[in-house]
Structures are given as C-alpha cells and as structure tokens.
Amino acid sequence: MAVEGSSKKMIATQAEMVENKVPIPYRDQCAHLLIPLNKCRQAEFYLPWKCEIERHSYEKCEYELVMERMLQMQKIREEEAKLKQAGKQGASVLLIPKTANA
C-alpha cells in the first residue's frame, strides 16, 4: 500500500499494528521496524545498550521520512515564491492608460 506524497510503502498492515499495540502516532511507513524493536526492548528490559541494530534501522527510516517531507516542503515554498514573483511582475503593468492631462 503506497502512501500519497511518500516514496516509501506501508509494509506493516493495520491488523499487525493493532495486534502489536503500536500507538497511533507511530503508525507510519516505519512501523514495520518499530514492531521488532518494541519486542526486543521488552525482552531486554529496555536496556539502552541492547537492540541497537533495530533502533538504528528504525531511527534511520524515520530520519529519511523527515528529510523527504522537508524536501517536499522546500519545493512547495519555491513554487509559491515563483507564483508570488509572477504576481508582482504582472501587477506592475498598467491596465488603464494615463491621459495627457493627468
């Protein structure tokens, strides 16, 4: 299942996320990496030096999503700036000619 505006696909299904009790804010394109990470964390009693590989892969996925959204927002801002510039240039053209006495 593809997500609109993103190059990453949803790998984890809604049923899998519900079954593994993934919180709703974390149900994104990286949820398939969060499920094994949470299982590892519970098995290892949340020790910070455990589950490093799983945590790194999940955080890398999240970072890539953030960077992708930032690039999309930058493109939107550039397009808006171009439209704004075009609007200013078009407004400088006088539609009503000045009369000789004005």
PDB file of N, CA and C in Angstrom:
ATOM      1  N   MET A   1       0.850  -1.182   0.000  1.00  0.00           N
ATOM      2  CA  MET A   1       0.000   0.000   0.000  1.00  0.00           C
ATOM      3  C   MET A   1       0.891   1.239   0.000  1.00  0.00           C
ATOM      4  N   ALA A   2       0.751   2.070  -1.002  1.00  0.00           N
ATOM      5  CA  ALA A   2       1.549   3.288  -1.125  1.00  0.00           C
ATOM      6  C   ALA A   2       0.867   4.432  -0.373  1.00  0.00           C
ATOM      7  N   VAL A   3       1.673   5.296   0.176  1.00  0.00           N
ATOM      8  CA  VAL A   3       1.164   6.461   0.888  1.00  0.00           C
ATOM      9  C   VAL A   3       1.359   7.670  -0.014  1.00  0.00           C
ATOM     10  N   GLU A   4       0.313   8.476  -0.150  1.00  0.00           N
ATOM     11  CA  GLU A   4       0.378   9.641  -1.027  1.00  0.00           C
ATOM     12  C   GLU A   4       1.443  10.616  -0.551  1.00  0.00           C
ATOM     13  N   GLY A   5       2.319  11.028  -1.472  1.00  0.00           N
ATOM     14  CA  GLY A   5       3.348  12.001  -1.155  1.00  0.00           C
ATOM     15  C   GLY A   5       4.612  11.407  -0.571  1.00  0.00           C
ATOM     16  N   SER A   6       4.716  10.104  -0.533  1.00  0.00           N
ATOM     17  CA  SER A   6       5.892   9.469   0.041  1.00  0.00           C
ATOM     18  C   SER A   6       6.416   8.394  -0.900  1.00  0.00           C
ATOM     19  N   SER A   7       7.733   8.230  -0.900  1.00  0.00           N
ATOM     20  CA  SER A   7       8.330   7.207  -1.749  1.00  0.00           C
ATOM     21  C   SER A   7       8.349   5.848  -1.058  1.00  0.00           C
ATOM     22  N   LYS A   8       8.152   5.838   0.263  1.00  0.00           N
ATOM     23  CA  LYS A   8       8.151   4.577   1.000  1.00  0.00           C
ATOM     24  C   LYS A   8       6.744   3.986   1.038  1.00  0.00           C
ATOM     25  N   LYS A   9       6.685   2.667   1.036  1.00  0.00           N
ATOM     26  CA  LYS A   9       5.403   1.984   1.098  1.00  0.00           C
ATOM     27  C   LYS A   9       5.143   1.486   2.512  1.00  0.00           C
ATOM     28  N   MET A  10       3.870   1.360   2.840  1.00  0.00           N
ATOM     29  CA  MET A  10       3.480   0.772   4.114  1.00  0.00           C
ATOM     30  C   MET A  10       3.678  -0.729   4.023  1.00  0.00           C
ATOM     31  N   ILE A  11       4.505  -1.266   4.899  1.00  0.00           N
ATOM     32  CA  ILE A  11       4.773  -2.704   4.897  1.00  0.00           C
ATOM     33  C   ILE A  11       3.918  -3.397   5.956  1.00  0.00           C
ATOM     34  N   ALA A  12       3.838  -2.806   7.129  1.00  0.00           N
ATOM     35  CA  ALA A  12       3.018  -3.367   8.205  1.00  0.00           C
ATOM     36  C   ALA A  12       1.551  -3.049   7.936  1.00  0.00           C
ATOM     37  N   THR A  13       0.694  -4.037   8.121  1.00  0.00           N
ATOM     38  CA  THR A  13      -0.737  -3.825   7.920  1.00  0.00           C
ATOM     39  C   THR A  13      -1.361  -3.258   9.193  1.00  0.00           C
ATOM     40  N   GLN A  14      -2.574  -2.750   9.054  1.00  0.00           N
ATOM     41  CA  GLN A  14      -3.285  -2.213  10.219  1.00  0.00           C
ATOM     42  C   GLN A  14      -3.486  -3.305  11.265  1.00  0.00           C
ATOM     43  N   ALA A  15      -3.794  -4.521  10.815  1.00  0.00           N
ATOM     44  CA  ALA A  15      -4.021  -5.626  11.749  1.00  0.00           C
ATOM     45  C   ALA A  15      -2.751  -5.938  12.548  1.00  0.00           C
ATOM     46  N   GLU A  16      -1.612  -5.937  11.874  1.00  0.00           N
ATOM     47  CA  GLU A  16      -0.342  -6.189  12.561  1.00  0.00           C
ATOM     48  C   GLU A  16      -0.054  -5.099  13.588  1.00  0.00           C
ATOM     49  N   MET A  17      -0.320  -3.860  13.220  1.00  0.00           N
ATOM     50  CA  MET A  17      -0.048  -2.760  14.141  1.00  0.00           C
ATOM     51  C   MET A  17      -0.973  -2.807  15.352  1.00  0.00           C
ATOM     52  N   VAL A  18      -2.238  -3.168  15.133  1.00  0.00           N
ATOM     53  CA  VAL A  18      -3.176  -3.289  16.257  1.00  0.00           C
ATOM     54  C   VAL A  18      -2.758  -4.453  17.143  1.00  0.00           C
ATOM     55  N   GLU A  19      -2.406  -5.577  16.516  1.00  0.00           N
ATOM     56  CA  GLU A  19      -2.006  -6.770  17.276  1.00  0.00           C
ATOM     57  C   GLU A  19      -0.777  -6.503  18.146  1.00  0.00           C
ATOM     58  N   ASN A  20       0.164  -5.721  17.627  1.00  0.00           N
ATOM     59  CA  ASN A  20       1.392  -5.418  18.364  1.00  0.00           C
ATOM     60  C   ASN A  20       1.297  -4.139  19.189  1.00  0.00           C
ATOM     61  N   LYS A  21       0.107  -3.568  19.271  1.00  0.00           N
ATOM     62  CA  LYS A  21      -0.176  -2.395  20.101  1.00  0.00           C
ATOM     63  C   LYS A  21       0.736  -1.215  19.776  1.00  0.00           C
ATOM     64  N   VAL A  22       0.892  -0.953  18.480  1.00  0.00           N
ATOM     65  CA  VAL A  22       1.668   0.210  18.060  1.00  0.00           C
ATOM     66  C   VAL A  22       0.787   1.444  18.264  1.00  0.00           C
ATOM     67  N   PRO A  23       1.262   2.451  19.013  1.00  0.00           N
ATOM     68  CA  PRO A  23       0.453   3.659  19.218  1.00  0.00           C
ATOM     69  C   PRO A  23       0.131   4.336  17.877  1.00  0.00           C
ATOM     70  N   ILE A  24      -1.026   4.937  17.792  1.00  0.00           N
ATOM     71  CA  ILE A  24      -1.499   5.536  16.537  1.00  0.00           C
ATOM     72  C   ILE A  24      -0.510   6.550  15.965  1.00  0.00           C
ATOM     73  N   PRO A  25       0.117   7.430  16.765  1.00  0.00           N
ATOM     74  CA  PRO A  25       1.057   8.385  16.152  1.00  0.00           C
ATOM     75  C   PRO A  25       2.269   7.730  15.487  1.00  0.00           C
ATOM     76  N   TYR A  26       2.570   6.489  15.840  1.00  0.00           N
ATOM     77  CA  TYR A  26       3.735   5.807  15.293  1.00  0.00           C
ATOM     78  C   TYR A  26       3.386   4.875  14.133  1.00  0.00           C
ATOM     79  N   ARG A  27       2.162   4.898  13.670  1.00  0.00           N
ATOM     80  CA  ARG A  27       1.738   4.022  12.578  1.00  0.00           C
ATOM     81  C   ARG A  27       2.031   4.694  11.232  1.00  0.00           C
ATOM     82  N   ASP A  28       3.294   4.736  10.895  1.00  0.00           N
ATOM     83  CA  ASP A  28       3.709   5.335   9.631  1.00  0.00           C
ATOM     84  C   ASP A  28       4.451   4.291   8.803  1.00  0.00           C
ATOM     85  N   GLN A  29       5.216   4.736   7.812  1.00  0.00           N
ATOM     86  CA  GLN A  29       5.912   3.823   6.914  1.00  0.00           C
ATOM     87  C   GLN A  29       7.050   3.073   7.606  1.00  0.00           C
ATOM     88  N   CYS A  30       7.394   3.433   8.821  1.00  0.00           N
ATOM     89  CA  CYS A  30       8.469   2.765   9.555  1.00  0.00           C
ATOM     90  C   CYS A  30       7.934   1.839  10.646  1.00  0.00           C
ATOM     91  N   ALA A  31       6.631   1.643  10.701  1.00  0.00           N
ATOM     92  CA  ALA A  31       6.038   0.809  11.753  1.00  0.00           C
ATOM     93  C   ALA A  31       6.521  -0.633  11.664  1.00  0.00           C
ATOM     94  N   HIS A  32       6.837  -1.089  10.463  1.00  0.00           N
ATOM     95  CA  HIS A  32       7.324  -2.472  10.326  1.00  0.00           C
ATOM     96  C   HIS A  32       8.669  -2.664  11.028  1.00  0.00           C
ATOM     97  N   LEU A  33       9.398  -1.587  11.270  1.00  0.00           N
ATOM     98  CA  LEU A  33      10.661  -1.664  12.009  1.00  0.00           C
ATOM     99  C   LEU A  33      10.448  -1.444  13.509  1.00  0.00           C
ATOM    100  N   LEU A  34       9.386  -0.740  13.847  1.00  0.00           N
ATOM    101  CA  LEU A  34       9.096  -0.474  15.254  1.00  0.00           C
ATOM    102  C   LEU A  34       8.599  -1.728  15.971  1.00  0.00           C
ATOM    103  N   ILE A  35       7.878  -2.585  15.279  1.00  0.00           N
ATOM    104  CA  ILE A  35       7.328  -3.799  15.900  1.00  0.00           C
ATOM    105  C   ILE A  35       8.443  -4.689  16.467  1.00  0.00           C
ATOM    106  N   PRO A  36       9.449  -5.086  15.661  1.00  0.00           N
ATOM    107  CA  PRO A  36      10.518  -5.907  16.251  1.00  0.00           C
ATOM    108  C   PRO A  36      11.359  -5.144  17.284  1.00  0.00           C
ATOM    109  N   LEU A  37      11.479  -3.819  17.124  1.00  0.00           N
ATOM    110  CA  LEU A  37      12.215  -3.022  18.099  1.00  0.00           C
ATOM    111  C   LEU A  37      11.521  -3.073  19.459  1.00  0.00           C
ATOM    112  N   ASN A  38      10.210  -2.906  19.473  1.00  0.00           N
ATOM    113  CA  ASN A  38       9.477  -2.946  20.740  1.00  0.00           C
ATOM    114  C   ASN A  38       9.524  -4.332  21.375  1.00  0.00           C
ATOM    115  N   LYS A  39       9.465  -5.376  20.542  1.00  0.00           N
ATOM    116  CA  LYS A  39       9.578  -6.737  21.078  1.00  0.00           C
ATOM    117  C   LYS A  39      10.950  -6.950  21.710  1.00  0.00           C
ATOM    118  N   CYS A  40      11.991  -6.474  21.045  1.00  0.00           N
ATOM    119  CA  CYS A  40      13.347  -6.592  21.575  1.00  0.00           C
ATOM    120  C   CYS A  40      13.486  -5.800  22.871  1.00  0.00           C
ATOM    121  N   ARG A  41      12.926  -4.601  22.899  1.00  0.00           N
ATOM    122  CA  ARG A  41      13.007  -3.773  24.101  1.00  0.00           C
ATOM    123  C   ARG A  41      12.353  -4.476  25.294  1.00  0.00           C
ATOM    124  N   GLN A  42      11.182  -5.063  25.062  1.00  0.00           N
ATOM    125  CA  GLN A  42      10.501  -5.753  26.155  1.00  0.00           C
ATOM    126  C   GLN A  42      11.289  -6.974  26.609  1.00  0.00           C
ATOM    127  N   ALA A  43      11.870  -7.706  25.663  1.00  0.00           N
ATOM    128  CA  ALA A  43      12.644  -8.902  26.007  1.00  0.00           C
ATOM    129  C   ALA A  43      13.919  -8.554  26.765  1.00  0.00           C
ATOM    130  N   GLU A  44      14.485  -7.392  26.472  1.00  0.00           N
ATOM    131  CA  GLU A  44      15.758  -6.984  27.086  1.00  0.00           C
ATOM    132  C   GLU A  44      15.579  -5.972  28.215  1.00  0.00           C
ATOM    133  N   PHE A  45      14.332  -5.815  28.687  1.00  0.00           N
ATOM    134  CA  PHE A  45      14.026  -4.916  29.810  1.00  0.00           C
ATOM    135  C   PHE A  45      14.460  -3.473  29.554  1.00  0.00           C
ATOM    136  N   TYR A  46      14.344  -3.028  28.324  1.00  0.00           N
ATOM    137  CA  TYR A  46      14.619  -1.642  27.911  1.00  0.00           C
ATOM    138  C   TYR A  46      16.037  -1.170  28.239  1.00  0.00           C
ATOM    139  N   LEU A  47      16.983  -2.086  28.253  1.00  0.00           N
ATOM    140  CA  LEU A  47      18.372  -1.689  28.483  1.00  0.00           C
ATOM    141  C   LEU A  47      18.869  -0.909  27.267  1.00  0.00           C
ATOM    142  N   PRO A  48      19.451   0.279  27.487  1.00  0.00           N
ATOM    143  CA  PRO A  48      19.801   1.146  26.359  1.00  0.00           C
ATOM    144  C   PRO A  48      20.867   0.582  25.423  1.00  0.00           C
ATOM    145  N   TRP A  49      21.715  -0.319  25.902  1.00  0.00           N
ATOM    146  CA  TRP A  49      22.770  -0.855  25.042  1.00  0.00           C
ATOM    147  C   TRP A  49      22.322  -2.111  24.292  1.00  0.00           C
ATOM    148  N   LYS A  50      21.081  -2.512  24.503  1.00  0.00           N
ATOM    149  CA  LYS A  50      20.526  -3.651  23.768  1.00  0.00           C
ATOM    150  C   LYS A  50      19.707  -3.125  22.587  1.00  0.00           C
ATOM    151  N   CYS A  51      19.450  -3.956  21.642  1.00  0.00           N
ATOM    152  CA  CYS A  51      18.581  -3.653  20.485  1.00  0.00           C
ATOM    153  C   CYS A  51      19.109  -2.489  19.653  1.00  0.00           C
ATOM    154  N   GLU A  52      20.416  -2.312  19.603  1.00  0.00           N
ATOM    155  CA  GLU A  52      20.987  -1.181  18.873  1.00  0.00           C
ATOM    156  C   GLU A  52      20.732  -1.276  17.376  1.00  0.00           C
ATOM    157  N   ILE A  53      20.826  -2.466  16.818  1.00  0.00           N
ATOM    158  CA  ILE A  53      20.628  -2.633  15.368  1.00  0.00           C
ATOM    159  C   ILE A  53      19.193  -2.283  14.992  1.00  0.00           C
ATOM    160  N   GLU A  54      18.244  -2.787  15.767  1.00  0.00           N
ATOM    161  CA  GLU A  54      16.828  -2.497  15.487  1.00  0.00           C
ATOM    162  C   GLU A  54      16.533  -1.007  15.644  1.00  0.00           C
ATOM    163  N   ARG A  55      17.087  -0.410  16.719  1.00  0.00           N
ATOM    164  CA  ARG A  55      16.850   1.020  16.954  1.00  0.00           C
ATOM    165  C   ARG A  55      17.454   1.875  15.852  1.00  0.00           C
ATOM    166  N   HIS A  56      18.651   1.517  15.422  1.00  0.00           N
ATOM    167  CA  HIS A  56      19.308   2.282  14.362  1.00  0.00           C
ATOM    168  C   HIS A  56      18.516   2.207  13.059  1.00  0.00           C
ATOM    169  N   SER A  57      18.047   1.024  12.703  1.00  0.00           N
ATOM    170  CA  SER A  57      17.287   0.899  11.456  1.00  0.00           C
ATOM    171  C   SER A  57      15.972   1.679  11.532  1.00  0.00           C
ATOM    172  N   TYR A  58      15.305   1.653  12.697  1.00  0.00           N
ATOM    173  CA  TYR A  58      14.061   2.411  12.859  1.00  0.00           C
ATOM    174  C   TYR A  58      14.319   3.910  12.795  1.00  0.00           C
ATOM    175  N   GLU A  59      15.339   4.382  13.503  1.00  0.00           N
ATOM    176  CA  GLU A  59      15.635   5.817  13.511  1.00  0.00           C
ATOM    177  C   GLU A  59      16.095   6.306  12.141  1.00  0.00           C
ATOM    178  N   LYS A  60      16.803   5.475  11.402  1.00  0.00           N
ATOM    179  CA  LYS A  60      17.217   5.851  10.047  1.00  0.00           C
ATOM    180  C   LYS A  60      15.998   6.000   9.139  1.00  0.00           C
ATOM    181  N   CYS A  61      15.063   5.082   9.272  1.00  0.00           N
ATOM    182  CA  CYS A  61      13.830   5.157   8.481  1.00  0.00           C
ATOM    183  C   CYS A  61      13.064   6.435   8.808  1.00  0.00           C
ATOM    184  N   GLU A  62      12.921   6.746  10.086  1.00  0.00           N
ATOM    185  CA  GLU A  62      12.220   7.970  10.486  1.00  0.00           C
ATOM    186  C   GLU A  62      12.942   9.211   9.968  1.00  0.00           C
ATOM    187  N   TYR A  63      14.270   9.206  10.037  1.00  0.00           N
ATOM    188  CA  TYR A  63      15.060  10.333   9.545  1.00  0.00           C
ATOM    189  C   TYR A  63      14.825  10.533   8.047  1.00  0.00           C
ATOM    190  N   GLU A  64      14.802   9.449   7.292  1.00  0.00           N
ATOM    191  CA  GLU A  64      14.572   9.549   5.851  1.00  0.00           C
ATOM    192  C   GLU A  64      13.187  10.110   5.548  1.00  0.00           C
ATOM    193  N   LEU A  65      12.192   9.729   6.343  1.00  0.00           N
ATOM    194  CA  LEU A  65      10.846  10.284   6.152  1.00  0.00           C
ATOM    195  C   LEU A  65      10.818  11.786   6.427  1.00  0.00           C
ATOM    196  N   VAL A  66      11.497  12.209   7.487  1.00  0.00           N
ATOM    197  CA  VAL A  66      11.540  13.637   7.825  1.00  0.00           C
ATOM    198  C   VAL A  66      12.236  14.420   6.716  1.00  0.00           C
ATOM    199  N   MET A  67      13.363  13.895   6.234  1.00  0.00           N
ATOM    200  CA  MET A  67      14.098  14.587   5.176  1.00  0.00           C
ATOM    201  C   MET A  67      13.266  14.674   3.900  1.00  0.00           C
ATOM    202  N   GLU A  68      12.531  13.620   3.596  1.00  0.00           N
ATOM    203  CA  GLU A  68      11.664  13.623   2.416  1.00  0.00           C
ATOM    204  C   GLU A  68      10.575  14.693   2.545  1.00  0.00           C
ATOM    205  N   ARG A  69       9.966  14.799   3.745  1.00  0.00           N
ATOM    206  CA  ARG A  69       8.947  15.833   3.961  1.00  0.00           C
ATOM    207  C   ARG A  69       9.543  17.229   3.876  1.00  0.00           C
ATOM    208  N   MET A  70      10.770  17.400   4.381  1.00  0.00           N
ATOM    209  CA  MET A  70      11.423  18.708   4.309  1.00  0.00           C
ATOM    210  C   MET A  70      11.682  19.101   2.856  1.00  0.00           C
ATOM    211  N   LEU A  71      12.118  18.170   2.035  1.00  0.00           N
ATOM    212  CA  LEU A  71      12.359  18.469   0.626  1.00  0.00           C
ATOM    213  C   LEU A  71      11.058  18.815  -0.087  1.00  0.00           C
ATOM    214  N   GLN A  72       9.988  18.089   0.229  1.00  0.00           N
ATOM    215  CA  GLN A  72       8.693  18.399  -0.372  1.00  0.00           C
ATOM    216  C   GLN A  72       8.233  19.800   0.026  1.00  0.00           C
ATOM    217  N   MET A  73       8.419  20.156   1.286  1.00  0.00           N
ATOM    218  CA  MET A  73       8.014  21.488   1.748  1.00  0.00           C
ATOM    219  C   MET A  73       8.854  22.573   1.095  1.00  0.00           C
ATOM    220  N   GLN A  74      10.142  22.306   0.900  1.00  0.00           N
ATOM    221  CA  GLN A  74      11.016  23.271   0.242  1.00  0.00           C
ATOM    222  C   GLN A  74      10.548  23.505  -1.198  1.00  0.00           C
ATOM    223  N   LYS A  75      10.166  22.444  -1.907  1.00  0.00           N
ATOM    224  CA  LYS A  75       9.667  22.587  -3.281  1.00  0.00           C
ATOM    225  C   LYS A  75       8.387  23.409  -3.304  1.00  0.00           C
ATOM    226  N   ILE A  76       7.502  23.162  -2.337  1.00  0.00           N
ATOM    227  CA  ILE A  76       6.245  23.914  -2.269  1.00  0.00           C
ATOM    228  C   ILE A  76       6.532  25.398  -2.044  1.00  0.00           C
ATOM    229  N   ARG A  77       7.457  25.700  -1.132  1.00  0.00           N
ATOM    230  CA  ARG A  77       7.803  27.106  -0.853  1.00  0.00           C
ATOM    231  C   ARG A  77       8.405  27.777  -2.085  1.00  0.00           C
ATOM    232  N   GLU A  78       9.264  27.046  -2.817  1.00  0.00           N
ATOM    233  CA  GLU A  78       9.861  27.612  -4.030  1.00  0.00           C
ATOM    234  C   GLU A  78       8.798  27.899  -5.078  1.00  0.00           C
ATOM    235  N   GLU A  79       7.828  26.984  -5.240  1.00  0.00           N
ATOM    236  CA  GLU A  79       6.748  27.205  -6.193  1.00  0.00           C
ATOM    237  C   GLU A  79       5.904  28.413  -5.789  1.00  0.00           C
ATOM    238  N   GLU A  80       5.619  28.539  -4.503  1.00  0.00           N
ATOM    239  CA  GLU A  80       4.839  29.683  -4.034  1.00  0.00           C
ATOM    240  C   GLU A  80       5.594  30.989  -4.254  1.00  0.00           C
ATOM    241  N   ALA A  81       6.916  30.965  -4.049  1.00  0.00           N
ATOM    242  CA  ALA A  81       7.721  32.167  -4.277  1.00  0.00           C
ATOM    243  C   ALA A  81       7.701  32.551  -5.754  1.00  0.00           C
ATOM    244  N   LYS A  82       7.769  31.569  -6.636  1.00  0.00           N
ATOM    245  CA  LYS A  82       7.712  31.850  -8.073  1.00  0.00           C
ATOM    246  C   LYS A  82       6.365  32.454  -8.455  1.00  0.00           C
ATOM    247  N   LEU A  83       5.290  31.901  -7.897  1.00  0.00           N
ATOM    248  CA  LEU A  83       3.962  32.438  -8.192  1.00  0.00           C
ATOM    249  C   LEU A  83       3.819  33.855  -7.647  1.00  0.00           C
ATOM    250  N   LYS A  84       4.385  34.097  -6.481  1.00  0.00           N
ATOM    251  CA  LYS A  84       4.321  35.424  -5.882  1.00  0.00           C
ATOM    252  C   LYS A  84       5.092  36.430  -6.739  1.00  0.00           C
ATOM    253  N   GLN A  85       6.280  36.017  -7.210  1.00  0.00           N
ATOM    254  CA  GLN A  85       7.084  36.875  -8.080  1.00  0.00           C
ATOM    255  C   GLN A  85       6.329  37.169  -9.374  1.00  0.00           C
ATOM    256  N   ALA A  86       5.721  36.142  -9.959  1.00  0.00           N
ATOM    257  CA  ALA A  86       4.964  36.332 -11.207  1.00  0.00           C
ATOM    258  C   ALA A  86       3.781  37.263 -10.974  1.00  0.00           C
ATOM    259  N   GLY A  87       3.164  37.177  -9.797  1.00  0.00           N
ATOM    260  CA  GLY A  87       2.040  38.052  -9.465  1.00  0.00           C
ATOM    261  C   GLY A  87       2.476  39.492  -9.315  1.00  0.00           C
ATOM    262  N   LYS A  88       3.648  39.729  -8.734  1.00  0.00           N
ATOM    263  CA  LYS A  88       4.158  41.092  -8.572  1.00  0.00           C
ATOM    264  C   LYS A  88       4.530  41.696  -9.923  1.00  0.00           C
ATOM    265  N   GLN A  89       5.134  40.910 -10.792  1.00  0.00           N
ATOM    266  CA  GLN A  89       5.528  41.416 -12.109  1.00  0.00           C
ATOM    267  C   GLN A  89       4.304  41.741 -12.944  1.00  0.00           C
ATOM    268  N   GLY A  90       3.278  40.925 -12.831  1.00  0.00           N
ATOM    269  CA  GLY A  90       2.055  41.163 -13.591  1.00  0.00           C
ATOM    270  C   GLY A  90       1.303  42.377 -13.083  1.00  0.00           C
ATOM    271  N   ALA A  91       1.425  42.706 -11.811  1.00  0.00           N
ATOM    272  CA  ALA A  91       0.705  43.830 -11.218  1.00  0.00           C
ATOM    273  C   ALA A  91       1.322  45.161 -11.621  1.00  0.00           C
ATOM    274  N   SER A  92       2.556  45.180 -12.067  1.00  0.00           N
ATOM    275  CA  SER A  92       3.199  46.432 -12.422  1.00  0.00           C
ATOM    276  C   SER A  92       2.729  46.959 -13.788  1.00  0.00           C
ATOM    277  N   VAL A  93       2.045  46.151 -14.549  1.00  0.00           N
ATOM    278  CA  VAL A  93       1.530  46.581 -15.853  1.00  0.00           C
ATOM    279  C   VAL A  93       0.259  47.388 -15.620  1.00  0.00           C
ATOM    280  N   LEU A  94       0.230  48.594 -16.174  1.00  0.00           N
ATOM    281  CA  LEU A  94      -0.939  49.446 -16.019  1.00  0.00           C
ATOM    282  C   LEU A  94      -2.026  49.023 -16.998  1.00  0.00           C
ATOM    283  N   LEU A  95      -3.202  48.850 -16.481  1.00  0.00           N
ATOM    284  CA  LEU A  95      -4.309  48.442 -17.338  1.00  0.00           C
ATOM    285  C   LEU A  95      -5.031  49.650 -17.924  1.00  0.00           C
ATOM    286  N   ILE A  96      -5.028  50.757 -17.190  1.00  0.00           N
ATOM    287  CA  ILE A  96      -5.687  51.971 -17.685  1.00  0.00           C
ATOM    288  C   ILE A  96      -4.612  52.965 -18.088  1.00  0.00           C
ATOM    289  N   PRO A  97      -4.574  53.364 -19.334  1.00  0.00           N
ATOM    290  CA  PRO A  97      -3.540  54.310 -19.769  1.00  0.00           C
ATOM    291  C   PRO A  97      -3.786  55.677 -19.142  1.00  0.00           C
ATOM    292  N   LYS A  98      -2.712  56.398 -18.890  1.00  0.00           N
ATOM    293  CA  LYS A  98      -2.824  57.741 -18.326  1.00  0.00           C
ATOM    294  C   LYS A  98      -3.243  58.701 -19.437  1.00  0.00           C
ATOM    295  N   THR A  99      -4.036  59.672 -19.064  1.00  0.00           N
ATOM    296  CA  THR A  99      -4.448  60.670 -20.033  1.00  0.00           C
ATOM    297  C   THR A  99      -3.388  61.747 -20.125  1.00  0.00           C
ATOM    298  N   ALA A 100      -3.467  62.584 -21.114  1.00  0.00           N
ATOM    299  CA  ALA A 100      -2.462  63.612 -21.350  1.00  0.00           C
ATOM    300  C   ALA A 100      -2.469  64.653 -20.220  1.00  0.00           C
ATOM    301  N   ASN A 101      -3.614  64.925 -19.627  1.00  0.00           N
ATOM    302  CA  ASN A 101      -3.733  65.962 -18.610  1.00  0.00           C
ATOM    303  C   ASN A 101      -3.419  65.446 -17.202  1.00  0.00           C
ATOM    304  N   ALA A 102      -3.257  64.154 -16.996  1.00  0.00           N
ATOM    305  CA  ALA A 102      -3.106  63.594 -15.651  1.00  0.00           C
ATOM    306  C   ALA A 102      -1.717  63.731 -15.106  1.00  0.00           C
TER     307      ALA A 102
END
